[in-house]
CSV table of C-alpha atoms and ligand atoms in Angstrom, one decimal:
chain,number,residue,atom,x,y,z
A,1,UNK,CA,76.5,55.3,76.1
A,2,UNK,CA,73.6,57.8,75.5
A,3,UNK,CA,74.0,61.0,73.3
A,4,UNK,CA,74.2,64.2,75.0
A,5,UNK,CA,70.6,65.2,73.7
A,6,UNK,CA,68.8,61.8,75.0
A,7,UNK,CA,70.3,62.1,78.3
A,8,UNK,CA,69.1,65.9,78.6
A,9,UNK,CA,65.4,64.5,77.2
A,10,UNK,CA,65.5,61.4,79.4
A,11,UNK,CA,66.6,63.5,82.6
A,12,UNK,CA,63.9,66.2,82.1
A,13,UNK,CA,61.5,63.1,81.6
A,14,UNK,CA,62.5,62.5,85.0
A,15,UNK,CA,61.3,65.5,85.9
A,16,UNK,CA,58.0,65.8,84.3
A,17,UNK,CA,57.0,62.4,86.1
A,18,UNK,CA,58.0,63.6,89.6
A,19,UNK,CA,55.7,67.2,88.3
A,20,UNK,CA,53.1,64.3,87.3
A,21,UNK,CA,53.2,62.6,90.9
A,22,UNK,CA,52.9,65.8,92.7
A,23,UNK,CA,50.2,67.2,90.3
A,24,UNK,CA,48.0,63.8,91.2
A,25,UNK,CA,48.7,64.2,95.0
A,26,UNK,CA,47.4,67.7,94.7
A,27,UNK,CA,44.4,66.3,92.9
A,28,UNK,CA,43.8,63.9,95.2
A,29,UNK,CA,43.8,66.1,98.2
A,30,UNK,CA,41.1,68.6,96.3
A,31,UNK,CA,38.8,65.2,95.7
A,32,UNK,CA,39.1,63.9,99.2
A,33,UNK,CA,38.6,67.7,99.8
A,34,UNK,CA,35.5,67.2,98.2
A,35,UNK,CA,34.3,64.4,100.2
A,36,UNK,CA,35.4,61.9,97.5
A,37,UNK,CA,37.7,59.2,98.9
A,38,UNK,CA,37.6,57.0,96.3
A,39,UNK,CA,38.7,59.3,93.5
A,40,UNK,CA,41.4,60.6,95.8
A,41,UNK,CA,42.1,56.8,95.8
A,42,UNK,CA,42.9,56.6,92.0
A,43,UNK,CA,44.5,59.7,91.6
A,44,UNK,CA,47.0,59.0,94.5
A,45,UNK,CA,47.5,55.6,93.2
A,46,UNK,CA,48.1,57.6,89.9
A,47,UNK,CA,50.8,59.3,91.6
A,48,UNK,CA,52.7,56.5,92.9
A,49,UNK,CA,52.6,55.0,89.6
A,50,UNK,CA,54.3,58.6,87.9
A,51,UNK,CA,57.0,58.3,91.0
A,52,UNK,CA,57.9,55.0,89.7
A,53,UNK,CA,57.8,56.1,86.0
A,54,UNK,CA,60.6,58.8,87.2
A,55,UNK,CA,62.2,56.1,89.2
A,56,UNK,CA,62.6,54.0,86.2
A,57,UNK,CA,63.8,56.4,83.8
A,58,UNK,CA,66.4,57.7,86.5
A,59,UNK,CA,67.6,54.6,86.5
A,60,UNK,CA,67.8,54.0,83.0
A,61,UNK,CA,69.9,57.0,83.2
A,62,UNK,CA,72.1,56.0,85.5
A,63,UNK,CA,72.5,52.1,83.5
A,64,UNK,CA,73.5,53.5,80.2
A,65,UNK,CA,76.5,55.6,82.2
A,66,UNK,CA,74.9,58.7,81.8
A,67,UNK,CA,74.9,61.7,84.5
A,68,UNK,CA,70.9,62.4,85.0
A,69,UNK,CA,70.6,66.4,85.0
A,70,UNK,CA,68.1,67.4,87.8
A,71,UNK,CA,65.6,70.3,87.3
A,72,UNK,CA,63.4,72.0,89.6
A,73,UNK,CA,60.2,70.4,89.7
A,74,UNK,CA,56.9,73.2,89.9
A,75,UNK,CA,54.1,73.9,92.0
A,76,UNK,CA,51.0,72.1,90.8
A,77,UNK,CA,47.4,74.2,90.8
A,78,UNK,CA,46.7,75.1,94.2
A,79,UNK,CA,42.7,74.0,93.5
A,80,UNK,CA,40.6,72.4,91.4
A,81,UNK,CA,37.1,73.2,91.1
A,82,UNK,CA,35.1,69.8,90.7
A,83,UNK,CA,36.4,66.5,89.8
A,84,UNK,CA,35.3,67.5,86.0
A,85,UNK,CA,38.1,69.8,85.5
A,86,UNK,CA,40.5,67.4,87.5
A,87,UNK,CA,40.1,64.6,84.8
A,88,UNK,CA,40.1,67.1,82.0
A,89,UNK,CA,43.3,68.6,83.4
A,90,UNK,CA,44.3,64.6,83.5
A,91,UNK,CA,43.5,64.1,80.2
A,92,UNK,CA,45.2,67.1,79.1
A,93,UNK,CA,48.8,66.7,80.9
A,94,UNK,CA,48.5,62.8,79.5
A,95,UNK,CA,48.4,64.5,76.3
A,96,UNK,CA,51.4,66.4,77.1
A,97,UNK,CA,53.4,63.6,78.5
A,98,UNK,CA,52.3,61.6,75.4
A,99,UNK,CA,54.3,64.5,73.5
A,100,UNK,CA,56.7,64.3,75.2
A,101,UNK,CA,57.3,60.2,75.0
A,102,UNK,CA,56.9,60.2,71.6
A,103,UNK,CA,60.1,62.9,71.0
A,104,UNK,CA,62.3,60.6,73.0
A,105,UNK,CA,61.5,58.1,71.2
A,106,UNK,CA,61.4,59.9,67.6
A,107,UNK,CA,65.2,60.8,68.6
A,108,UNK,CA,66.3,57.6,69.8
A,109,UNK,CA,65.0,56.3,66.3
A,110,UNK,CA,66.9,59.1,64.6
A,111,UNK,CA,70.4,58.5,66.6
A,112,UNK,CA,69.6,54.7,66.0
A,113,UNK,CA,69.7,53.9,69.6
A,114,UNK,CA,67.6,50.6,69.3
A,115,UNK,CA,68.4,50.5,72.8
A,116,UNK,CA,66.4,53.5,73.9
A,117,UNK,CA,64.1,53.3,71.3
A,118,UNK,CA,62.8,49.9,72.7
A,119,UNK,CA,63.3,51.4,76.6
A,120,UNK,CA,60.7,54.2,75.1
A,121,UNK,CA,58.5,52.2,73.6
A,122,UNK,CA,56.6,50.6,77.1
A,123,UNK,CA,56.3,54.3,77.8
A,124,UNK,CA,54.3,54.7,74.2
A,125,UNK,CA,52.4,51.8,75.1
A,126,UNK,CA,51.6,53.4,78.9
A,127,UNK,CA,50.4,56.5,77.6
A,128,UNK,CA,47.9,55.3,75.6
A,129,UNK,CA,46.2,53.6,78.8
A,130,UNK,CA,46.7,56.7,80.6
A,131,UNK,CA,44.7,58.8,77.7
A,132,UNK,CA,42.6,55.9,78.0
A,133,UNK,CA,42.1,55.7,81.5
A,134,UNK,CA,41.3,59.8,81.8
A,135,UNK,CA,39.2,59.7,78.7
A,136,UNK,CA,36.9,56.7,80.3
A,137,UNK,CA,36.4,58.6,83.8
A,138,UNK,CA,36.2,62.0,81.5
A,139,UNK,CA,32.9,60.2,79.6
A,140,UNK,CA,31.3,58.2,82.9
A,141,UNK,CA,31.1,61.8,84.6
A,142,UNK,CA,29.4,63.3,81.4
A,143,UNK,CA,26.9,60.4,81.7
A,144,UNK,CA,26.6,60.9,85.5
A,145,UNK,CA,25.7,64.9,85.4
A,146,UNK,CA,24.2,65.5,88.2
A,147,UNK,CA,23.1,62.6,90.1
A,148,UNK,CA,24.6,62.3,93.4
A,149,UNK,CA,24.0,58.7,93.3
A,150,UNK,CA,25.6,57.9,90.1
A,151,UNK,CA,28.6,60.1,91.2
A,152,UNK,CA,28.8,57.7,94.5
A,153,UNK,CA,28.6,54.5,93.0
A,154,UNK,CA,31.5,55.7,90.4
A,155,UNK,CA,33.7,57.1,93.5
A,156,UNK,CA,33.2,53.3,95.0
A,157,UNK,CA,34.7,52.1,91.8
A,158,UNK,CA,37.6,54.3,91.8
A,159,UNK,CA,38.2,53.2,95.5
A,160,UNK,CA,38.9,50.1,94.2
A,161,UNK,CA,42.3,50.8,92.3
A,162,UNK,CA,45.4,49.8,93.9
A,163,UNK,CA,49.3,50.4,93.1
A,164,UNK,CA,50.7,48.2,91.5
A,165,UNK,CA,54.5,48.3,90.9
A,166,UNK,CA,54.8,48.2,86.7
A,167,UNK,CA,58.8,47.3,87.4
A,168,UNK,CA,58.9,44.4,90.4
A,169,UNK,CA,62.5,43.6,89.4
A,170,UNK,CA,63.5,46.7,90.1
A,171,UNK,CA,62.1,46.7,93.7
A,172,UNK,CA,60.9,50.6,93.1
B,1,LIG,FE1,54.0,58.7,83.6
B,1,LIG,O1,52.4,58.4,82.8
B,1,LIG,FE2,51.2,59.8,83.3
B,1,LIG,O2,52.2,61.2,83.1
């Protein structure tokens, strides 16, 4: 059975991946917005991949016979002003979310849930490829500057992401 304070961490976890879903749909709609389709691509695959993060965790939740709390989840930024300050705003909330992991885990360590602790600790490992992920697009656009061209031919790559389900067994 999970403490009181790990299920009230774990359950607004829940809710900070749905915010992360629905701040990546918003960013994908400001870069197809902006003509981009294949950075709308990745950030909507990004998306699916943060619904199934909450997914999983709700789950978890609900495994170790604990009652998930639910929270309102907020409005994301209404608009984003180039695709720069969508992946630093990526980078940034990864930063957050890495934060947040790594209390979770910190307290599952201290209540010696080994249990948890282990359950948290694919999520340590995921968010250094997220920060990794942002910080590569972050650097490619610095290269790219201004050239229209370059800025294509990166758009092409992103279009070439697809979702793929990090927890088959659990069918999410
Ligand atoms: Fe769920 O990994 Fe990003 O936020």
């Amino acid at each position: 059975m999970l403490s009181e304070k790990l299920t009230r961490s774990l359950s607004e976890q829940v809710t900070k991946e749905y915010y992360s879903a629905y701040l990546y749909l918003a960013m994908s709609a400001a870069a197809d917005g902006m003509g981009l389709k294949g950075c709308a691509n990745w950030l909507f695959v990004q998306a699916r991949e943060e619904l199934a993060h909450g997914t999983h965790i709700f789950e978890y939740l609900l495994d170790r016979g604990a009652a998930p709390a639910f929270a309102e989840i907020r409005r994301p930024p209404a608009a984003f002003k180039d695709l720069n300050e969508i992946f630093e705003a990526t980078l940034s909330h990864e930063q957050k979310v890495t934060g947040s992991i790594n209390a979770i885990a910190t307290l599952a360590m201290r209540e010696l849930d080994h249990a948890c602790y282990q359950f948290m600790m694919w999520y340590v490992d995921e968010q250094v490829e997220e920060e990794a992920n942002a910080l590569e697009i972050l650097d490619k656009l610095r290269l790219i500057g201004d050239n229209t061209g370059l800025l294509l031919s990166l758009d092409s790559e992103l279009a070439a992401r697809v979702f793929v389900n990090p927890f088959p067994a659990k069918g999410n």
